[in-house]
Coordinates of C-alpha atoms and ligand atoms in Angstrom, one line a residue:
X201 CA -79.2 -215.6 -84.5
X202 CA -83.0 -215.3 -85.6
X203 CA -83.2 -212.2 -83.8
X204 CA -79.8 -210.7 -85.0
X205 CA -81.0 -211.3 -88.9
X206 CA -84.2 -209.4 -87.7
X207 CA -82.4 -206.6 -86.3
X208 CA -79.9 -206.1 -89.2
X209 CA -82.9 -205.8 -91.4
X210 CA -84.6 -202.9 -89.2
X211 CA -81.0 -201.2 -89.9
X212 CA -81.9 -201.6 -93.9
X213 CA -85.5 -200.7 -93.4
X214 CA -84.6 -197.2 -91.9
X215 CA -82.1 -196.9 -94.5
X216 CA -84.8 -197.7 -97.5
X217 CA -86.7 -194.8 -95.9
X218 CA -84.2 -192.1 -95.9
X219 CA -83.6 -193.0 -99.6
X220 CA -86.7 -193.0 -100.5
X221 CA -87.8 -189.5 -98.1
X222 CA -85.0 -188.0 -100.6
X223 CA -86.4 -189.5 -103.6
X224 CA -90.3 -188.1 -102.8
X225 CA -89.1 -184.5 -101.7
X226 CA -87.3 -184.3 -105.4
X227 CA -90.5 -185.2 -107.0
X228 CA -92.4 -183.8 -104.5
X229 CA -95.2 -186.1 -103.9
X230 CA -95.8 -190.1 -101.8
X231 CA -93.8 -192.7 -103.4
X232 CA -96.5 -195.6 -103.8
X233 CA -96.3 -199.4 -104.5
X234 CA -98.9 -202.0 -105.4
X235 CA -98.3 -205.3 -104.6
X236 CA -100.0 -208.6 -106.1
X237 CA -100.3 -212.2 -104.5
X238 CA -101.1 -215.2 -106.7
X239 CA -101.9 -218.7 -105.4
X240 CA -102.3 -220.0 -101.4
X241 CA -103.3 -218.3 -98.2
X242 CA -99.4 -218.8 -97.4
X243 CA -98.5 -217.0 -100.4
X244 CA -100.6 -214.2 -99.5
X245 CA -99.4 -214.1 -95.9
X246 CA -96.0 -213.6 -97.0
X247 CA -97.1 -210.4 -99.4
X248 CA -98.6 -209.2 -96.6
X249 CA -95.3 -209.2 -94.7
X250 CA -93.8 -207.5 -97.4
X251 CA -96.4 -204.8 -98.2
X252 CA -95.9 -204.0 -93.9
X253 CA -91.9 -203.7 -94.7
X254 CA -93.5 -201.3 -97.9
X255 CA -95.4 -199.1 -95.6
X256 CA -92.4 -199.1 -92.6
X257 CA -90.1 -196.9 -95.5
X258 CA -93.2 -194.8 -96.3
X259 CA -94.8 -196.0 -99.2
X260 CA -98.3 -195.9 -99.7
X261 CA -100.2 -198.5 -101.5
X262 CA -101.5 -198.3 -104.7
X263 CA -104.7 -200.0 -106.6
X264 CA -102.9 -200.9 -109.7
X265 CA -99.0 -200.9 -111.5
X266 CA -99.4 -197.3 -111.9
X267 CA -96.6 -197.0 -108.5
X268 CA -93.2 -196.6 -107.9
X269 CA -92.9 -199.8 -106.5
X270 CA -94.3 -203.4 -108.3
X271 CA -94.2 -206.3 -106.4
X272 CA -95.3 -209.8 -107.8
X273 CA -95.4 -212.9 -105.3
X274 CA -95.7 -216.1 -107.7
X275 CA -97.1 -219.3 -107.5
X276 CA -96.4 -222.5 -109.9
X277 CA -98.7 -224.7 -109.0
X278 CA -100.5 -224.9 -112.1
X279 CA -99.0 -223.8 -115.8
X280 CA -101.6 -220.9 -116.4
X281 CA -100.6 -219.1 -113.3
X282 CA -96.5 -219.1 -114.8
X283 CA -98.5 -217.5 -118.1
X284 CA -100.3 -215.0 -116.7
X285 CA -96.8 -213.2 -114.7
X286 CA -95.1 -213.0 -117.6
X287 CA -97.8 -211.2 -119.2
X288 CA -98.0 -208.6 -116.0
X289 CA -94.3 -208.1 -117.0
X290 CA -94.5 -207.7 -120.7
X291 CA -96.8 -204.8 -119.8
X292 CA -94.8 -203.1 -116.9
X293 CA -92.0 -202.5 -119.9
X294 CA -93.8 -199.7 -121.3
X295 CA -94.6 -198.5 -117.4
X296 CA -91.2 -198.3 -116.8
X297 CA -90.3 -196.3 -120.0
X298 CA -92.6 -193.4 -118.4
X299 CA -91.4 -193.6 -115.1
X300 CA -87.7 -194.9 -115.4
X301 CA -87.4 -195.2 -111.5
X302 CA -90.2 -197.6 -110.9
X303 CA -88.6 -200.7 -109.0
X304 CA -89.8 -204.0 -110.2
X305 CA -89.5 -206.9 -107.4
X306 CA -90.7 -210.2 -108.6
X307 CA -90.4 -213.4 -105.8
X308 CA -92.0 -216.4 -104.4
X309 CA -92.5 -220.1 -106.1
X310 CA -92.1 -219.9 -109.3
X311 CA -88.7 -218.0 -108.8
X312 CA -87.1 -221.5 -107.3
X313 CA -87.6 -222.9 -110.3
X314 CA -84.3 -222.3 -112.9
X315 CA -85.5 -222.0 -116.1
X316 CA -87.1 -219.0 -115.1
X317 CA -85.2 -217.1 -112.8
X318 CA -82.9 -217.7 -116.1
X319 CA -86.0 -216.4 -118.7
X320 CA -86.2 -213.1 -116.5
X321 CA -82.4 -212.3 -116.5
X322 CA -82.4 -212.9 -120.4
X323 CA -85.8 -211.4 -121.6
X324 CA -86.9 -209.2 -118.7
X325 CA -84.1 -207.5 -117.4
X326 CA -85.8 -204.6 -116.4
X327 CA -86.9 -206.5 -113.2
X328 CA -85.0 -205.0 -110.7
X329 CA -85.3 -207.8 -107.8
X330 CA -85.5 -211.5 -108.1
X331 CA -85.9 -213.9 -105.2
X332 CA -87.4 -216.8 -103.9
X333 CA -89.2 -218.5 -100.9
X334 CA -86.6 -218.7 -98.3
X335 CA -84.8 -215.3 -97.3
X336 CA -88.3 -213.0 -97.5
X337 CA -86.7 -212.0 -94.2
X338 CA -84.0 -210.1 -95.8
X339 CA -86.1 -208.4 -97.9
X340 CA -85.6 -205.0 -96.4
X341 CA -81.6 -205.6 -97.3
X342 CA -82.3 -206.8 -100.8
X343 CA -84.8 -204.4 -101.3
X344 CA -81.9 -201.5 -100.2
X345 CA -79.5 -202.7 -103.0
X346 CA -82.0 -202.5 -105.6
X347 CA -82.4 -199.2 -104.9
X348 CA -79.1 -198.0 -105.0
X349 CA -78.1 -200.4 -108.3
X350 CA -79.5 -200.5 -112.0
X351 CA -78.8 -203.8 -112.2
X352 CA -80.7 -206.7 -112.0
X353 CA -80.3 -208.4 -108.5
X354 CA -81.2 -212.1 -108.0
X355 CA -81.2 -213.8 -105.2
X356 CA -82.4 -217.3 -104.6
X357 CA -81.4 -219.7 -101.5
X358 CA -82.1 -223.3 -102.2
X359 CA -83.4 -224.3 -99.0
X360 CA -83.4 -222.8 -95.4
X361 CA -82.7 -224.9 -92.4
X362 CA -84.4 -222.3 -89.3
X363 CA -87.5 -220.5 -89.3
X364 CA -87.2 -216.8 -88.9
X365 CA -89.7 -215.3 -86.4
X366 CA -90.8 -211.9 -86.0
X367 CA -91.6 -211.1 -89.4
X368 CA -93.6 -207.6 -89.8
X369 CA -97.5 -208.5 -91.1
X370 CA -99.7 -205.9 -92.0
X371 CA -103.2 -207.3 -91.9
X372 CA -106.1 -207.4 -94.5
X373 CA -108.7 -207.5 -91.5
X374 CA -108.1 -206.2 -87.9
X375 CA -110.6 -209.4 -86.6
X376 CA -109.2 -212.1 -88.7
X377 CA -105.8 -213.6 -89.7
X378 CA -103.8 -216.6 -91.3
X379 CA -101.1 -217.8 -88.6
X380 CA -98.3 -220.1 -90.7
X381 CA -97.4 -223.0 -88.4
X382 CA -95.4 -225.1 -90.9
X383 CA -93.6 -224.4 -94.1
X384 CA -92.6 -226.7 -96.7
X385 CA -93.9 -230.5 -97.8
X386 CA -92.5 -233.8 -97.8
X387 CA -95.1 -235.2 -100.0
X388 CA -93.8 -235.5 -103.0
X389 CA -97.5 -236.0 -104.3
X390 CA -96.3 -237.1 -108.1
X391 CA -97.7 -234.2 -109.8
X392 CA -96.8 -231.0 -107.3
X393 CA -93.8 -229.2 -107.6
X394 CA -94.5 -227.7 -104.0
X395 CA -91.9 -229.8 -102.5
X396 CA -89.2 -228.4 -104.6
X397 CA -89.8 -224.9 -104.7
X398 CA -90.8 -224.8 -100.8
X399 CA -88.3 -227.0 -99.9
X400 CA -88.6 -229.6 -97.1
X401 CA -91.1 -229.5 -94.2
X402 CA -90.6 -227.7 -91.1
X403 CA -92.5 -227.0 -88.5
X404 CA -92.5 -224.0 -85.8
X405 CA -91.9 -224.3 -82.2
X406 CA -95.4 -224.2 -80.4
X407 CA -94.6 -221.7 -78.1
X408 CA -93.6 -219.4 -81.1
X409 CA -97.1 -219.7 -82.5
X410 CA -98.9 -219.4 -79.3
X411 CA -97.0 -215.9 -78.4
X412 CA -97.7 -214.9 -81.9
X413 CA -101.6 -215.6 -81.5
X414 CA -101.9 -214.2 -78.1
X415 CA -100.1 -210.8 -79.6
X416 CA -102.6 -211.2 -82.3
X417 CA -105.6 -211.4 -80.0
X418 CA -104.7 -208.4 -78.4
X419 CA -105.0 -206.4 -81.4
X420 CA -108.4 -207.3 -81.9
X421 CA -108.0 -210.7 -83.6
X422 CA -110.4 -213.1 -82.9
X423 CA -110.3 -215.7 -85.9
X424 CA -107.1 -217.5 -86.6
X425 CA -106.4 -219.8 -89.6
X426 CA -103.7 -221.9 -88.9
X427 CA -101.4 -222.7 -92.4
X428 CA -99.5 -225.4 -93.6
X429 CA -99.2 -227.5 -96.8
X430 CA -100.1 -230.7 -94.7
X431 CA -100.9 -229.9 -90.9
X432 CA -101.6 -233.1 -90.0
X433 CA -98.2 -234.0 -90.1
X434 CA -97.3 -230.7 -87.8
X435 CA -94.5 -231.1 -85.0
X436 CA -93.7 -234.3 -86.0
X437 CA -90.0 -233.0 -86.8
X438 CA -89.6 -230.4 -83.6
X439 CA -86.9 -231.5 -81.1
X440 CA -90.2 -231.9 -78.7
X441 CA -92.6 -233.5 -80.9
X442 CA -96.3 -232.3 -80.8
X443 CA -99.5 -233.4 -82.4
X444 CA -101.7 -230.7 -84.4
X445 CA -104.3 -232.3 -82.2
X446 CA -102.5 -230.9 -78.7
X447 CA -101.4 -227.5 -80.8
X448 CA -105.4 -227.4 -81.5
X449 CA -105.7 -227.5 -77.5
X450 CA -103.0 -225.2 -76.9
X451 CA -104.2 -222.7 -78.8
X452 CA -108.1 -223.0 -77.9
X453 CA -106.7 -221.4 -74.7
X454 CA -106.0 -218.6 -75.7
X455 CA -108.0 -216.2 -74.4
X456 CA -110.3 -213.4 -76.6
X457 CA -110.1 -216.0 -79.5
X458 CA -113.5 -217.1 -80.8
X459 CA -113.0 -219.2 -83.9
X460 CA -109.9 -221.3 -85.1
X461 CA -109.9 -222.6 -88.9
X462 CA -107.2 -224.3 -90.1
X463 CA -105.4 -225.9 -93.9
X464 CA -104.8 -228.1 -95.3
X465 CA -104.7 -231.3 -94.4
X466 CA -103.9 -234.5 -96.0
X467 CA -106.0 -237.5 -95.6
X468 CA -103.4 -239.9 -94.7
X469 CA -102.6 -237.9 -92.1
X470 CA -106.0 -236.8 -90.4
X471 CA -105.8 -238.5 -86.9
X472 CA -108.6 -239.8 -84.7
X473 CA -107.2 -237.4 -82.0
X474 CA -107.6 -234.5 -84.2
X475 CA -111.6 -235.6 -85.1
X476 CA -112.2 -236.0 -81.0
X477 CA -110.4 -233.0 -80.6
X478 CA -112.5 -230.9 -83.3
X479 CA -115.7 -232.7 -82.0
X480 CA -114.9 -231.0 -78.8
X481 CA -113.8 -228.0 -79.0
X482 CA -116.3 -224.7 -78.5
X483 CA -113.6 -222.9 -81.0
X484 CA -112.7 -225.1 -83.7
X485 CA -114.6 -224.6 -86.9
X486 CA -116.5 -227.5 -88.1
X487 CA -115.1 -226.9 -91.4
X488 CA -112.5 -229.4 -93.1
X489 CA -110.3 -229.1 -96.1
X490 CA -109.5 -232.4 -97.1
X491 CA -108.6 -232.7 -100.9
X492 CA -109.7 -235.8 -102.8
X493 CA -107.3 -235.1 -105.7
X494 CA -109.0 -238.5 -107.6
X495 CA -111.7 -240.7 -106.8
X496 CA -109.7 -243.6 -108.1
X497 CA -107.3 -246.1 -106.5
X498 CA -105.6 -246.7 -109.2
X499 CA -104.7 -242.7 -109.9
X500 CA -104.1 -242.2 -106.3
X501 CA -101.5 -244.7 -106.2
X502 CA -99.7 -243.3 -109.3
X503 CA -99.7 -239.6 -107.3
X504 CA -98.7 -240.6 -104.7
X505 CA -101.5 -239.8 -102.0
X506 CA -101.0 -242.9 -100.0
X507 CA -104.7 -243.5 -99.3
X508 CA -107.2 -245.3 -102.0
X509 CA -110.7 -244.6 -102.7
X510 CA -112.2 -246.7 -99.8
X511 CA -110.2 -245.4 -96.9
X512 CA -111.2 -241.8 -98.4
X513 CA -114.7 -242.9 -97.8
X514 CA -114.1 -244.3 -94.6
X515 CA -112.4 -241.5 -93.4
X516 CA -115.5 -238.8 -94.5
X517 CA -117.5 -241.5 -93.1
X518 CA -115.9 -241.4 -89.2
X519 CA -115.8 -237.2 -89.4
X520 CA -119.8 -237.1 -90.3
X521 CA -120.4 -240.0 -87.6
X522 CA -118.4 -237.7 -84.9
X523 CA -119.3 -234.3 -86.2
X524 CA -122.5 -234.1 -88.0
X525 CA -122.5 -231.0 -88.8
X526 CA -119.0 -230.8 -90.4
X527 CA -118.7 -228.5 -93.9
X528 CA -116.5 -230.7 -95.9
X529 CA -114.4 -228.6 -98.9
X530 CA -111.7 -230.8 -101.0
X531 CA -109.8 -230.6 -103.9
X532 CA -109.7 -232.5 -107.5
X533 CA -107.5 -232.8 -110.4
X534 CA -109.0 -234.0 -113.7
X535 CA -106.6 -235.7 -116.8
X536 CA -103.7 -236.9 -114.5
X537 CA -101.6 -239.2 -116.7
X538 CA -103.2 -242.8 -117.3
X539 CA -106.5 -241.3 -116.3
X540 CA -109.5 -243.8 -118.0
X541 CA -113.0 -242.9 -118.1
X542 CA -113.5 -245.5 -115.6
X543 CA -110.7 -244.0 -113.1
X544 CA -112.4 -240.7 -114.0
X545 CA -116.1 -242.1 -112.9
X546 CA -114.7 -243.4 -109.5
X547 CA -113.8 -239.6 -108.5
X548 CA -117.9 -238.8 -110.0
X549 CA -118.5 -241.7 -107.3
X550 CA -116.6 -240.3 -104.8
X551 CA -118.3 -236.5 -105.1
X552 CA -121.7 -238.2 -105.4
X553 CA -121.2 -239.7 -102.1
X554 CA -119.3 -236.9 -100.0
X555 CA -121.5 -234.4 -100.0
X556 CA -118.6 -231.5 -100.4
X557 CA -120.0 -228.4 -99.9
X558 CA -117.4 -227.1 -101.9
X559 CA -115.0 -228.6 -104.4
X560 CA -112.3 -226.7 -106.2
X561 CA -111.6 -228.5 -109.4
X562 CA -107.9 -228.3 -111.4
X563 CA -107.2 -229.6 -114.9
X564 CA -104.0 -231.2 -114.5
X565 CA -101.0 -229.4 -115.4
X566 CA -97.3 -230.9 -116.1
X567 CA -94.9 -229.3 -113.8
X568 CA -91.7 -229.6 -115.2
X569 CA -89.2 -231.8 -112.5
X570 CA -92.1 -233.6 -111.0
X571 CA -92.7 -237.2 -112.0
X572 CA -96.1 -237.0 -113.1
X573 CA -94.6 -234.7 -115.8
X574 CA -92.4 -237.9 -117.7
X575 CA -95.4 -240.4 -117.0
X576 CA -96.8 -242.2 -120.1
X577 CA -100.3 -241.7 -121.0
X578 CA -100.5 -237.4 -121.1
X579 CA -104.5 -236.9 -121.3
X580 CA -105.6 -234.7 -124.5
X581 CA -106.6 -231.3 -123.8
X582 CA -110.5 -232.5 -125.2
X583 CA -110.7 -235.3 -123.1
X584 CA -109.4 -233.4 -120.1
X585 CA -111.8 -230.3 -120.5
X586 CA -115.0 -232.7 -121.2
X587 CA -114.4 -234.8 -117.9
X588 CA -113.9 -231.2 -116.5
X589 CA -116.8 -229.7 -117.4
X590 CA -119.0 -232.7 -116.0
X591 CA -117.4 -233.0 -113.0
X592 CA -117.9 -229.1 -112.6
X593 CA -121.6 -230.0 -113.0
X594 CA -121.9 -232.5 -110.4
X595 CA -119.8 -230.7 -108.0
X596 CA -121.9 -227.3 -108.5
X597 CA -125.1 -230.1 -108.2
X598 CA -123.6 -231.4 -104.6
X599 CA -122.7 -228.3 -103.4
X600 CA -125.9 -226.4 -104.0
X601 CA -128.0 -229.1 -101.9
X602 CA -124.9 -229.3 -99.4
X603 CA -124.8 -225.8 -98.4
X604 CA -128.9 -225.4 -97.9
X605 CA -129.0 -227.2 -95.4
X606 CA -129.0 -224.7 -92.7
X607 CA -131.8 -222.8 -94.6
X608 CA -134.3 -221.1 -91.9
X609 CA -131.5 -221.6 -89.4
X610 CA -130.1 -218.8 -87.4
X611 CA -126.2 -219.0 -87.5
X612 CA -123.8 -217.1 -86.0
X613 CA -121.6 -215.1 -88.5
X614 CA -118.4 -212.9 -88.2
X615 CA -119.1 -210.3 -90.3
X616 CA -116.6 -209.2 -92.8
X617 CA -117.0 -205.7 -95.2
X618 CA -119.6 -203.9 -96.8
X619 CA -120.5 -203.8 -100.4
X620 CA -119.3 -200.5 -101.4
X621 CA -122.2 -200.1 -104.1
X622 CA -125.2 -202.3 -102.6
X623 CA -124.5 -201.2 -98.9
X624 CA -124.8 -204.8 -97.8
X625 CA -122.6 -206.4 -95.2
X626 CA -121.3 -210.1 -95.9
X627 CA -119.6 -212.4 -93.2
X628 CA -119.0 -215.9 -93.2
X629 CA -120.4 -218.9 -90.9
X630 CA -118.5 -221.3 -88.8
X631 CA -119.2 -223.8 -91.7
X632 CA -117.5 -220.8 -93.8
X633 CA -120.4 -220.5 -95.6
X634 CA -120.8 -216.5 -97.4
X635 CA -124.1 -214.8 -95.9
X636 CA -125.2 -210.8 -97.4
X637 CA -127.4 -209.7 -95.3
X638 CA -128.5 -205.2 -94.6
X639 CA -127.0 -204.5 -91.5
X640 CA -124.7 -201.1 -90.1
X641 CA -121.0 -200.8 -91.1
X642 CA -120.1 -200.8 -87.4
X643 CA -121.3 -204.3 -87.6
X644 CA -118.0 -205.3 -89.5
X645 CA -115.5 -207.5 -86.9
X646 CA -118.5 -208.6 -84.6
X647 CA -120.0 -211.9 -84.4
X648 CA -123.7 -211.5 -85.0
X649 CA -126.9 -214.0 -85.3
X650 CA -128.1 -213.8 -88.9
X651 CA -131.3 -215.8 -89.6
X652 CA -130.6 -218.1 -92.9
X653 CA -133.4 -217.1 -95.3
X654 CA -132.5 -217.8 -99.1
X655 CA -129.7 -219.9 -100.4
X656 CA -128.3 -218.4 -103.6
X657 CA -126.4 -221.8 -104.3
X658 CA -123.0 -221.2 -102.5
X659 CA -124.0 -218.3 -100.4
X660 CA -126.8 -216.8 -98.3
X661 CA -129.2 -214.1 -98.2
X662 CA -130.3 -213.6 -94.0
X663 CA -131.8 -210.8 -91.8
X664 CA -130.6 -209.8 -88.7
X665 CA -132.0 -211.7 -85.8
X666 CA -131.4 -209.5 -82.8
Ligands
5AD891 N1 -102.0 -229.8 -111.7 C1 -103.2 -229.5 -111.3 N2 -103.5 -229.2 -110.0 C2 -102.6 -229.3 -109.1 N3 -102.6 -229.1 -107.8 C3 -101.3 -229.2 -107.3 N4 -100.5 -229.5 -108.3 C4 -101.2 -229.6 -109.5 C5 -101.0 -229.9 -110.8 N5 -99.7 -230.2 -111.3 C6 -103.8 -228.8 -107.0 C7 -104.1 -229.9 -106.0 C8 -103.8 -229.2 -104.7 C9 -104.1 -227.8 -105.0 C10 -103.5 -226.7 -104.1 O1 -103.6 -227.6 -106.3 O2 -105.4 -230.2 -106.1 O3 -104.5 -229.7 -103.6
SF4_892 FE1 -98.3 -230.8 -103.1 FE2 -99.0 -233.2 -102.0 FE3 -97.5 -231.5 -100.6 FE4 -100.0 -230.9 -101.0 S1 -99.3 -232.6 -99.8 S2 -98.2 -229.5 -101.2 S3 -100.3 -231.7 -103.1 S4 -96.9 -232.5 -102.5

């Protein structure tokens, strides 16, 4: 069945290309397309399988909306990333007027949620393509009727039961990759609308993901990021169930493969197999993502999160005793509803003792059909950007003394690109921890010992060491 939906869609893919071979000798010049990701690594794996569908029918990519093609892939996570698309829109208007052809495809989260798939058909109906998070696989056939229709095609699917496999990807980096191994949440964290608009939590088969990594390796992969919305919960709904843990294992055997990363996961979740597991292993990154989201019991009742502030603590507390070295990153939201000062100086208690390298930190936003969003108690925007900008402070405070500590070290580091205008290369550590250092461009996709020698705060300057 998987493999027949795949098939149809080469069909449409060869037919987008003679279309569009017809439309470039007319104007006699490359059709192009730009294409934008906004929010997760997820998101941007699944705009990478549509710019690869892009290129199959000929297009080449573009740097900005000046293209025949515009493709958005939108997240709704927060409020301010909703604002921001329908800005990119209100601009492409006056795009199109010049070049009435252009195609305008806009997808992903935010287009599960009805009040705006219903906004674009009324105000933006120059958007040629509308559709959501589960039937990317049939973009090539959507894709093919918006080229031969002037009208606005929408086509959202409220949930999907199967995983499709053998999606086209077309890679940022040659050397390194995200590899989804779970889509969807069951959650239902009180504020997040994740749930609804990705739909409930399924998991792909292990053998799928292991063929998938081994094909990657072969192409001159070596570091894999394995992607889900909680991955500690992984396989726990296959027919055959499997712990991330024994995935981990599974796919540390793969051979060519140097470094394995992985996100997110959710405390409740994070087994004692996994930690033993990660202690272990010569591949696995010591690098966890493990978002806070409050520092307060209280709070974390109310969203939802099923652990309090003490088993946090506990929890950071086993990792450092069983891997000392570990780079710990989490996330925060300030202002959720209810939030006291005191509530609010648990989470500065929290961050004071972690010691996160990093922390990303969100105001909270009110996602319409989550039931954060009809709680009592809505924060004021003052109070909510004051607590914000001191937690900022304490969090850039942590993270600067966190992240020296390997200064003078020498550290292996996969290096990444080179600065275009400074000629320096940058890679990243194991800990995932940015390092510039002069080097040759051939460099770029090999690991290479970098000796550590000035912290700039959240990154590196080093020297080669060999
Ligand atoms: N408001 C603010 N931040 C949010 N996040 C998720 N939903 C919201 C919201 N409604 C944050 C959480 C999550 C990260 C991906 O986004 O911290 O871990
Ligand atoms: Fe949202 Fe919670 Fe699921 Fe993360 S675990 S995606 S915060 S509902």
């Amino acid at each position: 069945m998987q493999t027949k939906d795949i098939q149809s869609q080469t069909y449409y893919t060869e037919e987008c290309r003679r279309i569009l071979k017809d439309q470039e000798q007319e104007q006699g010049r490359r059709l192009t397309y730009f294409a934008q990701s906004s929010g997760c690594q997820m998101n941007n794996l699944q705009t990478e399988s549509v710019c690869a569908v892009m290129e199959q029918i000929g297009c080449e990519r573009a740097e900005d909306e000046h293209a025949d093609v515009v493709i958005y892939n939108t997240c709704t996570v927060r409020e301010n990333a909703n604002q921001k698309i329908y800005g990119h829109l209100g601009r492409l208007k006056s795009l199109k007027k010049k070049n009435p052809r252009m195609k305008i495809v806009v997808f992903g989260c935010m287009m599960q949620e009805e009040h705006v798939v219903e906004k674009i058909r009324k105000d933006y109906t120059f958007v040629n393509l509308v559709f959501g998070t589960h039937n990317l696989h049939k973009f090539p056939e959507m894709f093919y009727h918006a080229l031969l229709s002037d009208s606005q095609i929408i086509d959202i699917w409220k949930d999907s039961q199967e995983i499709v496999e053998g999606l086209p990807t077309l890679r940022k980096y040659r050397f390194k990759t995200g590899v989804n191994i779970m889509f969807g949440c069951n959650n239902f964290c009180s504020y997040c609308i994740v749930p609804y608009v990705r739909g409930r939590e399924k998991s792909r088969e292990p053998e799928a993901i292991l063929k998938e990594i081994r094909e990657l390796t072969e192409d001159g992969v070596t570091e894999v990021m394995l992607l889900g919305q909680n991955v500690n919960s992984y396989g726990k709904t296959l027919a055959r169930p499997v712990s991330f843990a024994r995935l981990l294992e599974q796919v540390e055997e793969v051979p060519g493969l140097k470094r394995i990363r992985f996100l997110t996961s959710h405390p409740k979740d994070l087994s004692d197999e996994l930690i033993e597991v990660m202690a272990g292993s010569k591949k696995v990154c010591h690098h966890l993502h493990l978002p806070l989201q409050s520092g307060s019991s209280r709070i974390l009742k109310e969203m939802n999160r099923r652990y309090d502030k003490e088993k946090y603590l506990g929890l950071v507390e086993k990792i450092r005793k069983a891997i000392p070295d570990i780079s710990l990153t989490t996330d925060i939201i300030v202002g959720f509803p209810g939030e006291t000062e005191e509530d609010f100086l648990d989470t500065l208690d929290v961050v004071n003792r972690c010691g996160f390298d990093t922390a990303f930190t969100f105001k909270y936003s009110r996602r319409t059909g989550t039931p954060a969003a009809k709680m009592p108690d809505q924060i004021p925007d003052d109070i909510v950007a004051e607590r914000f900008n001191r937690l900022l402070a304490l969090v850039q405070e942590k993270g600067r003394i966190a992240s020296a500590r390997f200064l003078g070290e020498t550290r292996e580091v996969l290096v990444e690109e080179k600065n275009r205008e400074s000629g320096i290369l940058t890679g990243r550590t194991e800990h995932n921890l940015l390092v510039h250092f002069p080097g040759p461009e051939e460099l770029i996709g090999s690991y290479v010992q970098v000796k550590l020698t000035e912290c700039k705060g959240f990154y590196y300057f080093g020297v080669l060491s060999e």
